[in-house]
Amino acid sequence: MIPHILQITLSIAVICYFVLILYYLKKKYLELKYTLLWLLAGIIMAVMIFFPQTLVWFVKLLGIESSMNGLYVLCIAFVIVILMSLTSIASRQQAKIRILIQEISMMEKRVRELENLHDGCRDGSSVQELRQDQQYE
Amino acid sequence: MNTGEKCLIIIPAYNEAENIEKVVDNIIQNYPQYDYVVVNDGSTDDTEKICIEKGYSVLNLPINMGIGGAVQTGYCYARDNDYDMAVQIDGDGQHDVGYLAEMVRLIENGEADVVIGSRFVQKEGFQSSRLRRLGIKMLSALGLLLTGVRVGDITSGYRLVNRRFIRIFSEDYPADYPEPEAMIIAAIYGGRITEYPVVMHERAGGTSSITIGRSVYYMIKVTLAMLIRRLSFGVRR
């Protein structure tokens, strides 16, 4: 079982945790989509702290001796899952940024060539290319 | 090109101010039948300035993306501008554009979808160090194991592709150290891959992007990338 004083400490910690998340959400520093995992982790932690029997049951299920160790295992598991989801978010963002960079570079080329054309055809080669570009459209 | 098929030369360049002029001027003067585009991969030196001043056809990436993202930009450009073929060469002058006519012929005749300029068909010219050749052999064996296609110079950055693979690569191209992985993609999509013997020069200036310290990381990363690429396609089919 969890000692009562620890139970109080953990309760305060979990409350702070929720207040912080809600504060960030309200300030729009966090996207709700990305906090769902955090909220789920918080709810499960709160259940285990306010109803320690569930923790004892869960710990027995996994075959862990002390319920405190069970709590640690649970916390670490959550952190790992959240980190993985962060890496996945970062990777997907990288793929999107890549497409953006490519589109920008192609657009910059078109703008540059249009400007050259506009500036009285100072640059012969790029005007030719521009005319080619227009043919293919 | 007699048949009127349009071929684009993609020249990825990251901090290649020393070499880029020589490479591009050589194409403009000696091979005017090909179009080219320099992909300036967020260089921090004068590459961009030189290209704009000389009026080169250049795509300036605002942020450095690495060789894969740069080459892919070239394929996107080839796709959007309706090219029949695209070839990637290094921006440092290692690859001789003189071989291109023969490579293009292989695709025009419908003998291949992807033509790789290979150092190892005829063992001439710059062959790189023994350890590096061993690494290339290992990757080549892995490629054979995974796809049943043998490509000797699997890390060669000198490769010509037809319209179909311009489209495929413009949508899906590996980000860093892309060459062996791109070969797996080509093989999995059923591309006929041919190697054409070329002689490569040693770099004219600047330094190679793969230092000895990174070689181990390179091998691990590329091996894993090839395996995962093969696995993910296996599930889909």
mmCIF file of C-alpha atoms in Angstrom:
data_model
loop_
_atom_site.group_PDB
_atom_site.id
_atom_site.type_symbol
_atom_site.label_atom_id
_atom_site.label_comp_id
_atom_site.label_asym_id
_atom_site.label_seq_id
_atom_site.Cartn_x
_atom_site.Cartn_y
_atom_site.Cartn_z
ATOM 1 C CA MET A 1 0.000 0.000 0.000
ATOM 2 C CA ILE A 2 0.997 3.620 -0.438
ATOM 3 C CA PRO A 3 1.725 5.545 2.790
ATOM 4 C CA HIS A 4 -0.895 8.219 3.506
ATOM 5 C CA ILE A 5 1.539 11.137 3.486
ATOM 6 C CA LEU A 6 2.868 10.027 0.093
ATOM 7 C CA GLN A 7 -0.701 9.725 -1.120
ATOM 8 C CA ILE A 8 -1.302 13.375 -0.197
ATOM 9 C CA THR A 9 1.959 14.502 -1.827
ATOM 10 C CA LEU A 10 1.168 12.631 -5.015
ATOM 11 C CA SER A 11 -2.379 14.018 -5.053
ATOM 12 C CA ILE A 12 -1.027 17.563 -4.914
ATOM 13 C CA ALA A 13 1.460 16.721 -7.663
ATOM 14 C CA VAL A 14 -1.262 15.326 -9.917
ATOM 15 C CA ILE A 15 -3.465 18.359 -9.300
ATOM 16 C CA CYS A 16 -0.562 20.671 -10.212
ATOM 17 C CA TYR A 17 -0.017 18.559 -13.310
ATOM 18 C CA PHE A 18 -3.604 19.010 -14.451
ATOM 19 C CA VAL A 19 -3.655 22.726 -13.626
ATOM 20 C CA LEU A 20 -0.488 23.203 -15.671
ATOM 21 C CA ILE A 21 -1.884 21.349 -18.691
ATOM 22 C CA LEU A 22 -5.168 23.252 -18.523
ATOM 23 C CA TYR A 23 -3.274 26.538 -18.180
ATOM 24 C CA TYR A 24 -1.200 25.802 -21.264
ATOM 25 C CA LEU A 25 -4.279 24.693 -23.184
ATOM 26 C CA LYS A 26 -6.116 27.871 -22.224
ATOM 27 C CA LYS A 27 -3.146 30.009 -23.293
ATOM 28 C CA LYS A 28 -2.990 27.967 -26.521
ATOM 29 C CA TYR A 29 0.639 27.030 -25.834
ATOM 30 C CA LEU A 30 -0.396 23.420 -26.359
ATOM 31 C CA GLU A 31 -2.438 21.849 -29.111
ATOM 32 C CA LEU A 32 -5.216 19.727 -27.586
ATOM 33 C CA LYS A 33 -4.444 16.933 -30.063
ATOM 34 C CA TYR A 34 -0.958 16.524 -28.594
ATOM 35 C CA THR A 35 -2.068 16.700 -24.955
ATOM 36 C CA LEU A 36 -4.556 13.825 -25.127
ATOM 37 C CA LEU A 37 -1.816 11.373 -24.166
ATOM 38 C CA TRP A 38 -0.744 13.612 -21.286
ATOM 39 C CA LEU A 39 -4.319 13.856 -20.043
ATOM 40 C CA LEU A 40 -4.806 10.091 -20.273
ATOM 41 C CA ALA A 41 -1.597 9.535 -18.291
ATOM 42 C CA GLY A 42 -2.790 12.027 -15.669
ATOM 43 C CA ILE A 43 -6.188 10.376 -15.318
ATOM 44 C CA ILE A 44 -4.665 6.937 -14.826
ATOM 45 C CA MET A 45 -2.207 8.343 -12.262
ATOM 46 C CA ALA A 46 -5.056 10.069 -10.424
ATOM 47 C CA VAL A 47 -7.116 6.870 -10.313
ATOM 48 C CA MET A 48 -4.163 4.944 -8.886
ATOM 49 C CA ILE A 49 -3.477 7.565 -6.235
ATOM 50 C CA PHE A 50 -7.053 8.131 -5.094
ATOM 51 C CA PHE A 51 -7.943 4.424 -5.256
ATOM 52 C CA PRO A 52 -4.734 2.626 -4.226
ATOM 53 C CA GLN A 53 -6.466 -0.779 -4.533
ATOM 54 C CA THR A 54 -6.310 -0.425 -8.327
ATOM 55 C CA LEU A 55 -2.546 0.106 -8.102
ATOM 56 C CA VAL A 56 -2.145 -2.963 -5.895
ATOM 57 C CA TRP A 57 -4.243 -5.023 -8.299
ATOM 58 C CA PHE A 58 -2.301 -3.781 -11.314
ATOM 59 C CA VAL A 59 1.077 -4.372 -9.666
ATOM 60 C CA LYS A 60 0.105 -7.935 -8.756
ATOM 61 C CA LEU A 61 -1.021 -8.478 -12.327
ATOM 62 C CA LEU A 62 2.457 -7.569 -13.594
ATOM 63 C CA GLY A 63 4.203 -9.599 -10.883
ATOM 64 C CA ILE A 64 5.965 -6.631 -9.254
ATOM 65 C CA GLU A 65 6.739 -6.938 -5.519
ATOM 66 C CA SER A 66 6.216 -3.392 -4.213
ATOM 67 C CA SER A 67 3.468 -1.058 -5.309
ATOM 68 C CA MET A 68 5.874 1.917 -5.343
ATOM 69 C CA ASN A 69 7.993 0.154 -7.951
ATOM 70 C CA GLY A 70 4.809 -0.468 -9.908
ATOM 71 C CA LEU A 71 4.116 3.251 -9.891
ATOM 72 C CA TYR A 72 7.604 3.976 -11.240
ATOM 73 C CA VAL A 73 7.240 1.381 -13.985
ATOM 74 C CA LEU A 74 3.943 2.925 -14.972
ATOM 75 C CA CYS A 75 5.373 6.458 -15.049
ATOM 76 C CA ILE A 76 8.366 5.413 -17.147
ATOM 77 C CA ALA A 77 6.117 3.524 -19.556
ATOM 78 C CA PHE A 78 4.016 6.635 -20.056
ATOM 79 C CA VAL A 79 7.062 8.838 -20.582
ATOM 80 C CA ILE A 80 8.412 6.460 -23.224
ATOM 81 C CA VAL A 81 5.101 6.332 -25.094
ATOM 82 C CA ILE A 82 4.800 10.125 -25.009
ATOM 83 C CA LEU A 83 8.384 10.534 -26.237
ATOM 84 C CA MET A 84 7.738 8.137 -29.091
ATOM 85 C CA SER A 85 4.669 10.075 -30.112
ATOM 86 C CA LEU A 86 6.770 13.264 -30.000
ATOM 87 C CA THR A 87 9.382 11.731 -32.304
ATOM 88 C CA SER A 88 6.630 10.694 -34.665
ATOM 89 C CA ILE A 89 5.173 14.208 -34.630
ATOM 90 C CA ALA A 90 8.624 15.673 -35.323
ATOM 91 C CA SER A 91 9.156 13.260 -38.215
ATOM 92 C CA ARG A 92 5.816 14.056 -39.808
ATOM 93 C CA GLN A 93 6.521 17.767 -39.451
ATOM 94 C CA GLN A 94 9.893 17.278 -41.108
ATOM 95 C CA ALA A 95 8.207 15.612 -44.088
ATOM 96 C CA LYS A 96 5.818 18.540 -44.380
ATOM 97 C CA ILE A 97 8.604 21.139 -44.058
ATOM 98 C CA ARG A 98 10.499 19.334 -46.788
ATOM 99 C CA ILE A 99 7.617 19.743 -49.229
ATOM 100 C CA LEU A 100 7.266 23.401 -48.248
ATOM 101 C CA ILE A 101 10.965 24.102 -48.854
ATOM 102 C CA GLN A 102 10.786 22.422 -52.247
ATOM 103 C CA GLU A 103 7.699 24.362 -53.278
ATOM 104 C CA ILE A 104 9.233 27.651 -52.087
ATOM 105 C CA SER A 105 12.416 27.060 -54.062
ATOM 106 C CA MET A 106 10.476 26.333 -57.245
ATOM 107 C CA MET A 107 8.309 29.375 -56.717
ATOM 108 C CA GLU A 108 11.321 31.560 -55.996
ATOM 109 C CA LYS A 109 12.791 30.488 -59.333
ATOM 110 C CA ARG A 110 9.594 31.456 -61.153
ATOM 111 C CA VAL A 111 9.421 34.804 -59.394
ATOM 112 C CA ARG A 112 13.067 35.529 -60.166
ATOM 113 C CA GLU A 113 12.538 34.727 -63.836
ATOM 114 C CA LEU A 114 9.369 36.787 -64.017
ATOM 115 C CA GLU A 115 11.196 39.713 -62.435
ATOM 116 C CA ASN A 116 13.995 39.380 -64.973
ATOM 117 C CA LEU A 117 11.449 39.370 -67.770
ATOM 118 C CA HIS A 118 9.793 42.399 -66.253
ATOM 119 C CA ASP A 119 13.098 44.246 -65.915
ATOM 120 C CA GLY A 120 13.417 44.476 -69.677
ATOM 121 C CA CYS A 121 14.812 41.060 -70.457
ATOM 122 C CA ARG A 122 18.226 41.785 -69.015
ATOM 123 C CA ASP A 123 18.906 38.109 -68.621
ATOM 124 C CA GLY A 124 18.552 36.295 -71.918
ATOM 125 C CA SER A 125 18.979 32.729 -70.737
ATOM 126 C CA SER A 126 16.368 32.786 -68.032
ATOM 127 C CA VAL A 127 13.828 34.438 -70.317
ATOM 128 C CA GLN A 128 14.244 31.598 -72.736
ATOM 129 C CA GLU A 129 13.634 29.144 -69.941
ATOM 130 C CA LEU A 130 10.590 31.051 -68.859
ATOM 131 C CA ARG A 131 9.136 30.845 -72.341
ATOM 132 C CA GLN A 132 9.824 27.121 -72.280
ATOM 133 C CA ASP A 133 8.099 26.874 -68.918
ATOM 134 C CA GLN A 134 5.048 28.602 -70.291
ATOM 135 C CA GLN A 135 4.846 26.257 -73.263
ATOM 136 C CA TYR A 136 4.502 23.231 -71.039
ATOM 137 C CA GLU A 137 1.665 24.571 -69.030
ATOM 138 C CA MET B 1 18.877 14.230 -78.638
ATOM 139 C CA ASN B 2 17.412 13.275 -81.946
ATOM 140 C CA THR B 3 14.060 11.965 -80.808
ATOM 141 C CA GLY B 4 13.265 15.228 -79.064
ATOM 142 C CA GLU B 5 13.019 13.653 -75.623
ATOM 143 C CA LYS B 6 13.839 16.210 -72.983
ATOM 144 C CA CYS B 7 16.465 15.404 -70.410
ATOM 145 C CA LEU B 8 17.143 17.411 -67.263
ATOM 146 C CA ILE B 9 20.453 17.362 -65.440
ATOM 147 C CA ILE B 10 19.958 17.798 -61.697
ATOM 148 C CA ILE B 11 23.005 19.246 -59.955
ATOM 149 C CA PRO B 12 22.654 19.280 -56.166
ATOM 150 C CA ALA B 13 25.126 21.745 -54.665
ATOM 151 C CA TYR B 14 25.922 22.376 -51.025
ATOM 152 C CA ASN B 15 28.764 24.861 -50.557
ATOM 153 C CA GLU B 16 30.190 24.112 -53.985
ATOM 154 C CA ALA B 17 31.235 27.679 -54.865
ATOM 155 C CA GLU B 18 34.639 26.367 -55.969
ATOM 156 C CA ASN B 19 33.297 23.823 -58.437
ATOM 157 C CA ILE B 20 29.846 24.890 -59.521
ATOM 158 C CA GLU B 21 30.950 27.298 -62.238
ATOM 159 C CA LYS B 22 33.151 24.718 -63.915
ATOM 160 C CA VAL B 23 30.455 22.038 -63.795
ATOM 161 C CA VAL B 24 27.635 24.226 -65.134
ATOM 162 C CA ASP B 25 29.709 26.063 -67.765
ATOM 163 C CA ASN B 26 30.880 22.689 -69.070
ATOM 164 C CA ILE B 27 27.242 21.651 -69.572
ATOM 165 C CA ILE B 28 26.229 24.958 -71.157
ATOM 166 C CA GLN B 29 29.163 25.008 -73.570
ATOM 167 C CA ASN B 30 29.632 21.355 -74.452
ATOM 168 C CA TYR B 31 26.217 19.763 -73.928
ATOM 169 C CA PRO B 32 23.611 22.377 -74.879
ATOM 170 C CA GLN B 33 21.154 19.611 -75.825
ATOM 171 C CA TYR B 34 20.464 19.000 -72.129
ATOM 172 C CA ASP B 35 18.639 21.305 -69.754
ATOM 173 C CA TYR B 36 20.046 21.556 -66.267
ATOM 174 C CA VAL B 37 18.990 22.837 -62.885
ATOM 175 C CA VAL B 38 21.276 23.551 -59.963
ATOM 176 C CA VAL B 39 19.682 22.784 -56.606
ATOM 177 C CA ASN B 40 21.442 25.046 -54.129
ATOM 178 C CA ASP B 41 20.863 23.255 -50.831
ATOM 179 C CA GLY B 42 20.942 26.235 -48.488
ATOM 180 C CA SER B 43 24.655 26.824 -49.062
ATOM 181 C CA THR B 44 26.405 29.189 -46.679
ATOM 182 C CA ASP B 45 29.101 30.169 -49.166
ATOM 183 C CA ASP B 46 28.793 32.072 -52.459
ATOM 184 C CA THR B 47 27.057 29.285 -54.403
ATOM 185 C CA GLU B 48 23.781 31.187 -54.626
ATOM 186 C CA LYS B 49 25.469 34.465 -55.554
ATOM 187 C CA ILE B 50 27.505 32.846 -58.327
ATOM 188 C CA CYS B 51 24.476 31.064 -59.776
ATOM 189 C CA ILE B 52 22.319 34.211 -59.846
ATOM 190 C CA GLU B 53 25.083 36.425 -61.212
ATOM 191 C CA LYS B 54 25.867 33.996 -63.984
ATOM 192 C CA GLY B 55 22.175 33.600 -64.758
ATOM 193 C CA TYR B 56 22.187 29.841 -64.150
ATOM 194 C CA SER B 57 18.965 27.934 -63.839
ATOM 195 C CA VAL B 58 18.930 27.457 -60.067
ATOM 196 C CA LEU B 59 16.537 26.352 -57.339
ATOM 197 C CA ASN B 60 17.520 27.967 -54.045
ATOM 198 C CA LEU B 61 16.430 25.964 -51.026
ATOM 199 C CA PRO B 62 16.018 28.425 -48.138
ATOM 200 C CA ILE B 63 17.095 25.792 -45.586
ATOM 201 C CA ASN B 64 19.664 23.032 -45.896
ATOM 202 C CA MET B 65 17.827 19.739 -46.417
ATOM 203 C CA GLY B 66 20.615 17.301 -47.198
ATOM 204 C CA ILE B 67 21.368 15.605 -50.493
ATOM 205 C CA GLY B 68 18.157 13.553 -50.625
ATOM 206 C CA GLY B 69 15.816 16.503 -50.237
ATOM 207 C CA ALA B 70 17.850 18.509 -52.746
ATOM 208 C CA VAL B 71 17.820 15.810 -55.408
ATOM 209 C CA GLN B 72 14.121 15.254 -54.820
ATOM 210 C CA THR B 73 13.526 18.960 -55.483
ATOM 211 C CA GLY B 74 15.168 18.385 -58.852
ATOM 212 C CA TYR B 75 12.805 15.488 -59.561
ATOM 213 C CA CYS B 76 9.809 17.644 -58.559
ATOM 214 C CA TYR B 77 11.054 20.315 -60.956
ATOM 215 C CA ALA B 78 11.477 17.725 -63.728
ATOM 216 C CA ARG B 79 7.957 16.442 -63.083
ATOM 217 C CA ASP B 80 6.390 19.914 -63.091
ATOM 218 C CA ASN B 81 8.217 20.891 -66.278
ATOM 219 C CA ASP B 82 7.343 17.716 -68.126
ATOM 220 C CA TYR B 83 10.780 16.210 -68.671
ATOM 221 C CA ASP B 84 11.093 12.740 -70.180
ATOM 222 C CA MET B 85 14.277 11.935 -68.318
ATOM 223 C CA ALA B 86 16.257 13.275 -65.416
ATOM 224 C CA VAL B 87 19.811 12.571 -64.405
ATOM 225 C CA GLN B 88 21.447 13.488 -61.131
ATOM 226 C CA ILE B 89 25.141 14.287 -61.039
ATOM 227 C CA ASP B 90 27.315 15.555 -58.223
ATOM 228 C CA GLY B 91 27.969 19.275 -57.989
ATOM 229 C CA ASP B 92 31.687 18.720 -57.453
ATOM 230 C CA GLY B 93 32.623 17.623 -60.969
ATOM 231 C CA GLN B 94 33.121 13.925 -60.192
ATOM 232 C CA HIS B 95 30.763 12.828 -62.924
ATOM 233 C CA ASP B 96 31.516 13.258 -66.613
ATOM 234 C CA VAL B 97 28.475 14.421 -68.596
ATOM 235 C CA GLY B 98 30.082 12.931 -71.716
ATOM 236 C CA TYR B 99 28.678 9.489 -70.836
ATOM 237 C CA LEU B 100 25.155 10.821 -70.742
ATOM 238 C CA ALA B 101 24.424 10.423 -74.454
ATOM 239 C CA GLU B 102 24.923 6.653 -74.251
ATOM 240 C CA MET B 103 22.954 6.391 -71.005
ATOM 241 C CA VAL B 104 20.088 8.367 -72.536
ATOM 242 C CA ARG B 105 20.088 6.021 -75.513
ATOM 243 C CA LEU B 106 19.496 3.038 -73.214
ATOM 244 C CA ILE B 107 16.330 4.685 -71.915
ATOM 245 C CA GLU B 108 15.184 5.950 -75.306
ATOM 246 C CA ASN B 109 15.470 2.443 -76.715
ATOM 247 C CA GLY B 110 13.373 1.194 -73.833
ATOM 248 C CA GLU B 111 16.164 -1.045 -72.567
ATOM 249 C CA ALA B 112 16.115 0.379 -69.048
ATOM 250 C CA ASP B 113 14.131 2.555 -66.657
ATOM 251 C CA VAL B 114 17.058 3.486 -64.445
ATOM 252 C CA VAL B 115 20.662 3.751 -65.627
ATOM 253 C CA ILE B 116 23.385 3.963 -63.014
ATOM 254 C CA GLY B 117 26.794 5.296 -63.918
ATOM 255 C CA SER B 118 29.063 2.694 -62.371
ATOM 256 C CA ARG B 119 32.749 2.819 -61.548
ATOM 257 C CA PHE B 120 33.061 -0.913 -61.146
ATOM 258 C CA VAL B 121 31.899 -2.314 -64.495
ATOM 259 C CA GLN B 122 35.264 -1.440 -65.990
ATOM 260 C CA LYS B 123 37.615 -0.802 -63.145
ATOM 261 C CA GLU B 124 39.067 2.464 -64.359
ATOM 262 C CA GLY B 125 39.611 5.921 -62.922
ATOM 263 C CA PHE B 126 38.959 6.987 -59.357
ATOM 264 C CA GLN B 127 37.949 3.872 -57.399
ATOM 265 C CA SER B 128 37.975 5.245 -53.801
ATOM 266 C CA SER B 129 39.613 3.465 -50.879
ATOM 267 C CA ARG B 130 39.637 -0.291 -50.293
ATOM 268 C CA LEU B 131 37.555 -0.065 -47.137
ATOM 269 C CA ARG B 132 34.964 2.008 -48.892
ATOM 270 C CA ARG B 133 34.814 -0.467 -51.761
ATOM 271 C CA LEU B 134 34.216 -3.237 -49.207
ATOM 272 C CA GLY B 135 31.338 -1.231 -47.749
ATOM 273 C CA ILE B 136 29.853 -0.723 -51.204
ATOM 274 C CA LYS B 137 30.169 -4.463 -51.876
ATOM 275 C CA MET B 138 28.307 -5.250 -48.660
ATOM 276 C CA LEU B 139 25.502 -2.846 -49.499
ATOM 277 C CA SER B 140 25.361 -4.207 -53.031
ATOM 278 C CA ALA B 141 25.019 -7.758 -51.661
ATOM 279 C CA LEU B 142 22.254 -6.595 -49.344
ATOM 280 C CA GLY B 143 20.465 -4.981 -52.269
ATOM 281 C CA LEU B 144 20.709 -8.229 -54.227
ATOM 282 C CA LEU B 145 19.392 -10.169 -51.236
ATOM 283 C CA LEU B 146 16.438 -7.835 -50.704
ATOM 284 C CA THR B 147 15.336 -7.273 -54.293
ATOM 285 C CA GLY B 148 17.083 -9.820 -56.495
ATOM 286 C CA VAL B 149 18.628 -7.004 -58.513
ATOM 287 C CA ARG B 150 22.403 -6.749 -58.710
ATOM 288 C CA VAL B 151 23.840 -3.252 -58.768
ATOM 289 C CA GLY B 152 27.609 -3.085 -58.376
ATOM 290 C CA ASP B 153 28.105 0.619 -57.691
ATOM 291 C CA ILE B 154 25.059 0.979 -55.485
ATOM 292 C CA THR B 155 26.251 4.232 -53.887
ATOM 293 C CA SER B 156 26.881 5.987 -57.206
ATOM 294 C CA GLY B 157 25.201 9.379 -57.332
ATOM 295 C CA TYR B 158 25.227 9.372 -61.128
ATOM 296 C CA ARG B 159 21.861 8.003 -62.186
ATOM 297 C CA LEU B 160 19.469 8.616 -65.047
ATOM 298 C CA VAL B 161 15.777 7.794 -64.722
ATOM 299 C CA ASN B 162 12.823 7.865 -67.089
ATOM 300 C CA ARG B 163 9.526 9.706 -66.738
ATOM 301 C CA ARG B 164 7.912 7.045 -64.557
ATOM 302 C CA PHE B 165 10.696 7.181 -61.984
ATOM 303 C CA ILE B 166 10.812 10.982 -62.070
ATOM 304 C CA ARG B 167 7.274 10.795 -60.739
ATOM 305 C CA ILE B 168 8.021 8.056 -58.212
ATOM 306 C CA PHE B 169 11.129 9.810 -56.859
ATOM 307 C CA SER B 170 9.392 13.190 -56.749
ATOM 308 C CA GLU B 171 6.868 11.665 -54.361
ATOM 309 C CA ASP B 172 9.092 9.393 -52.326
ATOM 310 C CA TYR B 173 12.824 9.850 -51.980
ATOM 311 C CA PRO B 174 14.987 9.045 -48.941
ATOM 312 C CA ALA B 175 16.312 12.035 -47.009
ATOM 313 C CA ASP B 176 19.939 11.369 -46.179
ATOM 314 C CA TYR B 177 22.430 8.966 -47.775
ATOM 315 C CA PRO B 178 19.720 8.237 -50.326
ATOM 316 C CA GLU B 179 21.457 6.310 -53.121
ATOM 317 C CA PRO B 180 21.254 2.652 -51.994
ATOM 318 C CA GLU B 181 17.762 3.125 -50.593
ATOM 319 C CA ALA B 182 16.578 4.789 -53.811
ATOM 320 C CA MET B 183 17.877 1.746 -55.678
ATOM 321 C CA ILE B 184 15.660 -0.478 -53.500
ATOM 322 C CA ILE B 185 12.676 1.764 -54.327
ATOM 323 C CA ALA B 186 13.465 1.527 -58.041
ATOM 324 C CA ALA B 187 13.786 -2.267 -57.885
ATOM 325 C CA ILE B 188 10.608 -2.711 -55.858
ATOM 326 C CA TYR B 189 8.605 -0.657 -58.340
ATOM 327 C CA GLY B 190 9.794 -3.070 -60.996
ATOM 328 C CA GLY B 191 12.253 -0.711 -62.664
ATOM 329 C CA ARG B 192 14.761 -2.254 -65.039
ATOM 330 C CA ILE B 193 18.082 -1.109 -63.638
ATOM 331 C CA THR B 194 21.150 -1.072 -65.870
ATOM 332 C CA GLU B 195 24.677 -0.093 -65.021
ATOM 333 C CA TYR B 196 26.713 1.858 -67.514
ATOM 334 C CA PRO B 197 30.485 1.941 -67.101
ATOM 335 C CA VAL B 198 31.825 5.404 -66.329
ATOM 336 C CA VAL B 199 35.156 6.733 -65.183
ATOM 337 C CA MET B 200 34.853 9.075 -62.232
ATOM 338 C CA HIS B 201 37.224 11.882 -61.411
ATOM 339 C CA GLU B 202 38.456 12.616 -57.977
ATOM 340 C CA ARG B 203 36.876 15.690 -56.446
ATOM 341 C CA ALA B 204 38.288 18.885 -57.939
ATOM 342 C CA GLY B 205 37.941 20.939 -54.747
ATOM 343 C CA GLY B 206 36.176 21.055 -51.396
ATOM 344 C CA THR B 207 35.697 17.969 -49.221
ATOM 345 C CA SER B 208 33.568 14.868 -49.631
ATOM 346 C CA SER B 209 30.395 14.768 -47.585
ATOM 347 C CA ILE B 210 31.264 11.326 -46.148
ATOM 348 C CA THR B 211 34.243 11.449 -43.772
ATOM 349 C CA ILE B 212 35.839 8.355 -42.249
ATOM 350 C CA GLY B 213 34.281 9.093 -38.873
ATOM 351 C CA ARG B 214 30.819 8.967 -40.345
ATOM 352 C CA SER B 215 31.395 5.742 -42.265
ATOM 353 C CA VAL B 216 30.207 3.456 -39.468
ATOM 354 C CA TYR B 217 27.103 5.560 -38.957
ATOM 355 C CA TYR B 218 26.611 5.538 -42.722
ATOM 356 C CA MET B 219 26.726 1.743 -42.953
ATOM 357 C CA ILE B 220 24.332 1.213 -40.042
ATOM 358 C CA LYS B 221 21.888 3.872 -41.202
ATOM 359 C CA VAL B 222 21.875 2.743 -44.827
ATOM 360 C CA THR B 223 21.577 -0.969 -43.986
ATOM 361 C CA LEU B 224 18.616 -0.314 -41.697
ATOM 362 C CA ALA B 225 17.025 2.044 -44.208
ATOM 363 C CA MET B 226 17.256 -0.568 -46.948
ATOM 364 C CA LEU B 227 15.792 -3.287 -44.711
ATOM 365 C CA ILE B 228 12.919 -1.114 -43.530
ATOM 366 C CA ARG B 229 12.217 0.074 -47.049
ATOM 367 C CA ARG B 230 11.988 -3.533 -48.234
ATOM 368 C CA LEU B 231 9.794 -4.533 -45.266
ATOM 369 C CA SER B 232 7.322 -1.692 -45.649
ATOM 370 C CA PHE B 233 6.795 -2.527 -49.306
ATOM 371 C CA GLY B 234 6.449 -6.212 -48.508
ATOM 372 C CA VAL B 235 3.523 -5.475 -46.214
ATOM 373 C CA ARG B 236 1.819 -3.188 -48.714
ATOM 374 C CA ARG B 237 1.870 -5.631 -51.614
#
